[in-house]
Amino acid sequence: MDQGEDSYRQQGLRKRLVESLREKGISSPAVLDAMNAVPRHVFMDTALEAFAYQDRAFPIAEGQTISQPYTVAYQTQLLQVRRFDKVLEIGTGSGFQACILAEMGAVVFTVERQRKLFDRFREFAYKSRYPNIRCFYGDGYEGLPTYAPFDRILVTAAAPVIPDQLLVQLKPGGIMVIPVGGKEGQRMIRLEKTADGGIHQEVYDNFSFVPMLEGKKG
Ligand code: SAH
């Protein structure tokens, strides 16, 4: 991306958005800096680009959505990402969340079940800035056993229950953030796997995500 694609106007709107996230309770400087660094408009359809710095979710291809900036910041803050953490993300979608994690220095493994979205992000020009992102086409319910265990797991689709395989693939001392519930809404859950393999769970606010579906879609 060159300067021409991220205008002063867009940079200004983004700063304002980040300020509004701070007012809504996002306090982590690392999260706010990443939200300010990654230009959300490049992840959106040209027709919607003008709205990129509103704090709203928007449609992307295949009936999916790019999450609301507040939701991205909220999940990322709960995840407590550290540099060089190995992070598994379920639900690549536009790839915006993956870039936020990569901007914070994580090593990101992101999984998408829809072939078109997977292909699109894999070839997305802006992604070349982040050699620390790897894309996988697969079913997030299975996680990525070959690359496990992970320091952090972030699920960005509504899970009816916490998938067993993801629990197995979380390191002792690791953290998972996942919205759990049906289409009426989900509660954000943060769970920690203790050193002895126990699970400590905390329940946070209500959100509304697209569903986490089983199996791959070609
Ligand atoms: N993180 C995304 C938001 C994605 S919306 C972003 O920043 O834009 C949720 C995504 O999860 C959708 O793209 C959907 O296709 C995907 N998804 C749903 N069920 C899945 C599953 N079982 N495995 C992997 N991806 C899944």
Short mmCIF file of C-alpha atoms and ligand atoms in Angstrom, two decimals:
data_model
loop_
_atom_site.label_atom_id
_atom_site.label_comp_id
_atom_site.label_asym_id
_atom_site.label_seq_id
_atom_site.Cartn_x
_atom_site.Cartn_y
_atom_site.Cartn_z
CA MET A 1 0.00 0.00 0.00
CA ASP A 2 1.41 3.43 -0.83
CA GLN A 3 0.51 6.75 0.78
CA GLY A 4 -2.00 7.52 -1.98
CA GLU A 5 -4.18 4.64 -0.81
CA ASP A 6 -4.25 5.84 2.79
CA SER A 7 -5.15 9.52 2.52
CA TYR A 8 -4.76 12.11 5.27
CA ARG A 9 -8.54 12.14 5.46
CA GLN A 10 -8.65 8.38 6.05
CA GLN A 11 -5.86 8.62 8.62
CA GLY A 12 -7.78 11.36 10.38
CA LEU A 13 -11.03 9.38 10.45
CA ARG A 14 -9.12 6.39 11.78
CA LYS A 15 -7.60 8.44 14.62
CA ARG A 16 -11.10 9.59 15.56
CA LEU A 17 -12.38 6.02 15.52
CA VAL A 18 -9.52 4.93 17.79
CA GLU A 19 -10.34 7.80 20.15
CA SER A 20 -13.97 6.60 20.29
CA LEU A 21 -12.78 3.04 21.08
CA ARG A 22 -10.81 4.46 24.00
CA GLU A 23 -13.95 6.24 25.23
CA LYS A 24 -15.88 2.96 24.98
CA GLY A 25 -13.40 1.30 27.35
CA ILE A 26 -10.58 -0.09 25.22
CA SER A 27 -7.53 0.83 27.30
CA SER A 28 -4.68 -1.33 25.98
CA PRO A 29 -2.16 0.96 24.20
CA ALA A 30 -0.93 -1.98 22.09
CA VAL A 31 -4.48 -2.67 20.84
CA LEU A 32 -5.23 1.01 20.18
CA ASP A 33 -1.90 1.43 18.32
CA ALA A 34 -2.65 -1.59 16.11
CA MET A 35 -6.19 -0.28 15.37
CA ASN A 36 -4.58 3.00 14.34
CA ALA A 37 -1.94 1.30 12.19
CA VAL A 38 -4.11 -1.02 10.08
CA PRO A 39 -6.20 0.81 7.42
CA ARG A 40 -9.61 -0.87 7.68
CA HIS A 41 -10.83 0.68 4.41
CA VAL A 42 -8.53 -1.51 2.30
CA PHE A 43 -10.40 -4.59 3.62
CA MET A 44 -13.78 -3.33 2.44
CA ASP A 45 -15.60 -3.22 -0.89
CA THR A 46 -14.95 0.02 -2.75
CA ALA A 47 -18.64 0.90 -2.45
CA LEU A 48 -18.43 0.78 1.36
CA GLU A 49 -14.95 2.26 1.78
CA ALA A 50 -16.31 5.64 2.80
CA PHE A 51 -17.89 4.04 5.90
CA ALA A 52 -14.78 2.11 6.97
CA TYR A 53 -14.15 4.30 10.02
CA GLN A 54 -17.64 4.06 11.43
CA ASP A 55 -17.83 1.71 14.38
CA ARG A 56 -20.06 -0.79 12.57
CA ALA A 57 -19.84 -4.26 11.04
CA PHE A 58 -20.16 -4.39 7.23
CA PRO A 59 -20.88 -7.11 4.70
CA ILE A 60 -17.98 -8.70 2.84
CA ALA A 61 -18.24 -11.50 0.22
CA GLU A 62 -20.13 -14.79 0.72
CA GLY A 63 -22.72 -13.36 3.13
CA GLN A 64 -20.05 -12.80 5.81
CA THR A 65 -19.08 -9.68 7.73
CA ILE A 66 -16.05 -7.66 8.76
CA SER A 67 -16.53 -7.32 12.52
CA GLN A 68 -17.26 -3.98 14.17
CA PRO A 69 -14.00 -2.22 15.16
CA TYR A 70 -15.10 -2.18 18.81
CA THR A 71 -15.59 -5.96 18.70
CA VAL A 72 -12.15 -6.51 17.13
CA ALA A 73 -10.52 -4.29 19.76
CA TYR A 74 -12.54 -5.90 22.59
CA GLN A 75 -11.60 -9.47 21.64
CA THR A 76 -7.97 -8.51 21.05
CA GLN A 77 -7.73 -6.80 24.42
CA LEU A 78 -9.18 -9.83 26.24
CA LEU A 79 -6.70 -12.07 24.43
CA GLN A 80 -3.67 -10.29 26.00
CA VAL A 81 -1.46 -10.92 23.00
CA ARG A 82 2.28 -10.70 23.49
CA ARG A 83 4.97 -10.37 20.80
CA PHE A 84 5.82 -13.75 19.24
CA ASP A 85 2.76 -15.46 20.71
CA LYS A 86 1.50 -18.25 18.45
CA VAL A 87 -2.12 -17.30 17.82
CA LEU A 88 -4.80 -19.45 16.17
CA GLU A 89 -7.66 -17.42 14.69
CA ILE A 90 -10.87 -19.16 13.59
CA GLY A 91 -12.77 -17.21 10.91
CA THR A 92 -10.39 -15.26 8.65
CA GLY A 93 -13.20 -13.40 6.86
CA SER A 94 -11.73 -10.14 5.53
CA GLY A 95 -8.42 -10.76 7.30
CA PHE A 96 -8.63 -7.51 9.25
CA GLN A 97 -8.45 -9.17 12.67
CA ALA A 98 -5.52 -11.33 11.53
CA CYS A 99 -3.62 -8.17 10.50
CA ILE A 100 -4.33 -6.54 13.89
CA LEU A 101 -2.81 -9.57 15.65
CA ALA A 102 0.15 -9.60 13.24
CA GLU A 103 0.69 -5.87 13.75
CA MET A 104 1.02 -6.63 17.48
CA GLY A 105 3.85 -9.04 16.71
CA ALA A 106 1.95 -12.32 17.01
CA VAL A 107 2.61 -15.29 14.75
CA VAL A 108 -0.86 -15.79 13.29
CA PHE A 109 -2.43 -19.02 12.00
CA THR A 110 -5.83 -18.12 10.58
CA VAL A 111 -8.44 -20.64 9.41
CA GLU A 112 -11.40 -20.00 7.06
CA ARG A 113 -14.02 -22.54 5.95
CA GLN A 114 -15.14 -20.65 2.84
CA ARG A 115 -12.86 -21.21 -0.12
CA LYS A 116 -13.51 -17.81 -1.73
CA LEU A 117 -12.70 -15.84 1.41
CA PHE A 118 -9.62 -17.97 2.03
CA ASP A 119 -8.38 -17.38 -1.57
CA ARG A 120 -9.15 -13.70 -1.41
CA PHE A 121 -7.19 -12.99 1.75
CA ARG A 122 -4.29 -15.24 0.79
CA GLU A 123 -3.76 -13.11 -2.32
CA PHE A 124 -4.65 -9.79 -0.69
CA ALA A 125 -1.89 -7.26 -1.47
CA TYR A 126 -1.84 -5.61 1.97
CA LYS A 127 -1.21 -8.99 3.62
CA SER A 128 2.31 -9.10 2.14
CA ARG A 129 3.29 -6.65 4.90
CA TYR A 130 2.83 -9.46 7.39
CA PRO A 131 4.98 -12.50 6.72
CA ASN A 132 3.89 -13.57 10.22
CA ILE A 133 0.40 -14.57 8.96
CA ARG A 134 -0.32 -18.04 7.59
CA CYS A 135 -3.68 -18.86 6.02
CA PHE A 136 -5.44 -22.21 6.12
CA TYR A 137 -8.57 -23.48 4.39
CA GLY A 138 -10.34 -25.77 6.82
CA ASP A 139 -12.95 -26.31 9.50
CA GLY A 140 -12.16 -24.35 12.62
CA TYR A 141 -13.86 -26.97 14.79
CA GLU A 142 -10.81 -29.12 14.09
CA GLY A 143 -8.27 -26.39 14.79
CA LEU A 144 -4.78 -27.00 13.37
CA PRO A 145 -3.43 -30.09 15.14
CA THR A 146 -0.19 -30.01 13.10
CA TYR A 147 0.74 -26.59 14.47
CA ALA A 148 -0.62 -26.97 18.01
CA PRO A 149 -0.26 -26.04 20.80
CA PHE A 150 -1.12 -22.34 20.65
CA ASP A 151 -0.48 -19.59 23.21
CA ARG A 152 -3.71 -17.89 22.23
CA ILE A 153 -6.88 -18.92 20.36
CA LEU A 154 -9.36 -16.37 19.04
CA VAL A 155 -12.70 -17.42 17.57
CA THR A 156 -14.46 -14.75 15.50
CA ALA A 157 -17.71 -16.63 14.75
CA ALA A 158 -20.51 -17.60 17.15
CA ALA A 159 -19.84 -21.06 18.58
CA PRO A 160 -22.75 -23.05 20.03
CA VAL A 161 -20.30 -24.65 22.48
CA ILE A 162 -16.56 -24.44 23.09
CA PRO A 163 -15.06 -26.86 20.53
CA ASP A 164 -13.15 -29.71 22.24
CA GLN A 165 -10.31 -29.71 19.72
CA LEU A 166 -9.59 -26.05 20.39
CA LEU A 167 -9.34 -26.71 24.12
CA VAL A 168 -6.92 -29.54 23.42
CA GLN A 169 -4.77 -27.29 21.20
CA LEU A 170 -4.45 -24.51 23.80
CA LYS A 171 -1.14 -24.49 25.71
CA PRO A 172 -1.19 -24.74 29.49
CA GLY A 173 -1.12 -21.09 30.59
CA GLY A 174 -2.80 -20.14 27.29
CA ILE A 175 -5.91 -17.99 26.73
CA MET A 176 -8.90 -18.52 24.43
CA VAL A 177 -11.46 -15.81 23.59
CA ILE A 178 -14.68 -17.07 22.02
CA PRO A 179 -18.28 -15.81 21.62
CA VAL A 180 -20.56 -18.64 22.78
CA GLY A 181 -24.28 -18.83 22.01
CA GLY A 182 -26.89 -19.11 19.28
CA LYS A 183 -28.37 -16.63 16.82
CA GLU A 184 -30.21 -14.71 19.55
CA GLY A 185 -26.78 -13.53 20.72
CA GLN A 186 -23.58 -14.68 22.36
CA ARG A 187 -21.63 -14.03 25.52
CA MET A 188 -17.94 -13.36 25.15
CA ILE A 189 -15.99 -15.96 27.08
CA ARG A 190 -12.34 -15.79 28.06
CA LEU A 191 -10.90 -19.03 29.30
CA GLU A 192 -7.48 -19.85 30.61
CA LYS A 193 -5.95 -23.26 30.69
CA THR A 194 -4.04 -23.53 33.95
CA ALA A 195 -0.59 -25.13 34.20
CA ASP A 196 -2.17 -28.38 35.46
CA GLY A 197 -4.63 -28.49 32.53
CA GLY A 198 -7.65 -27.11 34.43
CA ILE A 199 -9.97 -24.52 32.88
CA HIS A 200 -10.76 -21.13 34.38
CA GLN A 201 -13.61 -19.34 32.63
CA GLU A 202 -14.82 -15.72 32.73
CA VAL A 203 -17.98 -14.37 31.07
CA TYR A 204 -18.00 -10.90 29.47
CA ASP A 205 -20.44 -8.82 27.37
CA ASN A 206 -23.07 -9.77 24.77
CA PHE A 207 -22.23 -9.75 21.08
CA SER A 208 -23.73 -10.83 17.78
CA PHE A 209 -21.49 -12.79 15.40
CA VAL A 210 -22.22 -14.82 12.27
CA PRO A 211 -22.45 -18.53 13.15
CA MET A 212 -19.50 -20.90 13.32
CA LEU A 213 -20.57 -23.62 10.88
CA GLU A 214 -19.26 -27.17 10.61
CA GLY A 215 -17.34 -28.47 7.61
CA LYS A 216 -15.67 -26.70 4.70
CA LYS A 217 -17.47 -24.87 1.91
CA GLY A 218 -15.92 -24.97 -1.58
N1 SAH B 1 -12.21 -12.14 11.68
C1 SAH B 1 -13.02 -11.66 10.59
C2 SAH B 1 -14.51 -11.66 10.90
C3 SAH B 1 -15.06 -12.85 10.30
S1 SAH B 1 -16.78 -13.19 10.31
C4 SAH B 1 -12.60 -10.31 10.10
O1 SAH B 1 -11.72 -9.69 10.71
O2 SAH B 1 -13.11 -9.85 9.08
C5 SAH B 1 -16.64 -14.93 10.69
C6 SAH B 1 -15.90 -15.78 9.69
O3 SAH B 1 -15.85 -17.10 10.23
C7 SAH B 1 -16.60 -15.92 8.33
O4 SAH B 1 -15.71 -15.60 7.31
C8 SAH B 1 -17.01 -17.40 8.26
O5 SAH B 1 -16.98 -17.95 6.96
C9 SAH B 1 -15.96 -18.02 9.17
N2 SAH B 1 -16.32 -19.32 9.75
C10 SAH B 1 -17.52 -19.76 10.18
N3 SAH B 1 -17.44 -21.02 10.64
C11 SAH B 1 -16.13 -21.41 10.50
C12 SAH B 1 -15.41 -22.61 10.77
N4 SAH B 1 -16.00 -23.71 11.27
N5 SAH B 1 -14.10 -22.64 10.49
C13 SAH B 1 -13.46 -21.56 9.96
N6 SAH B 1 -14.09 -20.41 9.66
C14 SAH B 1 -15.42 -20.32 9.93
#
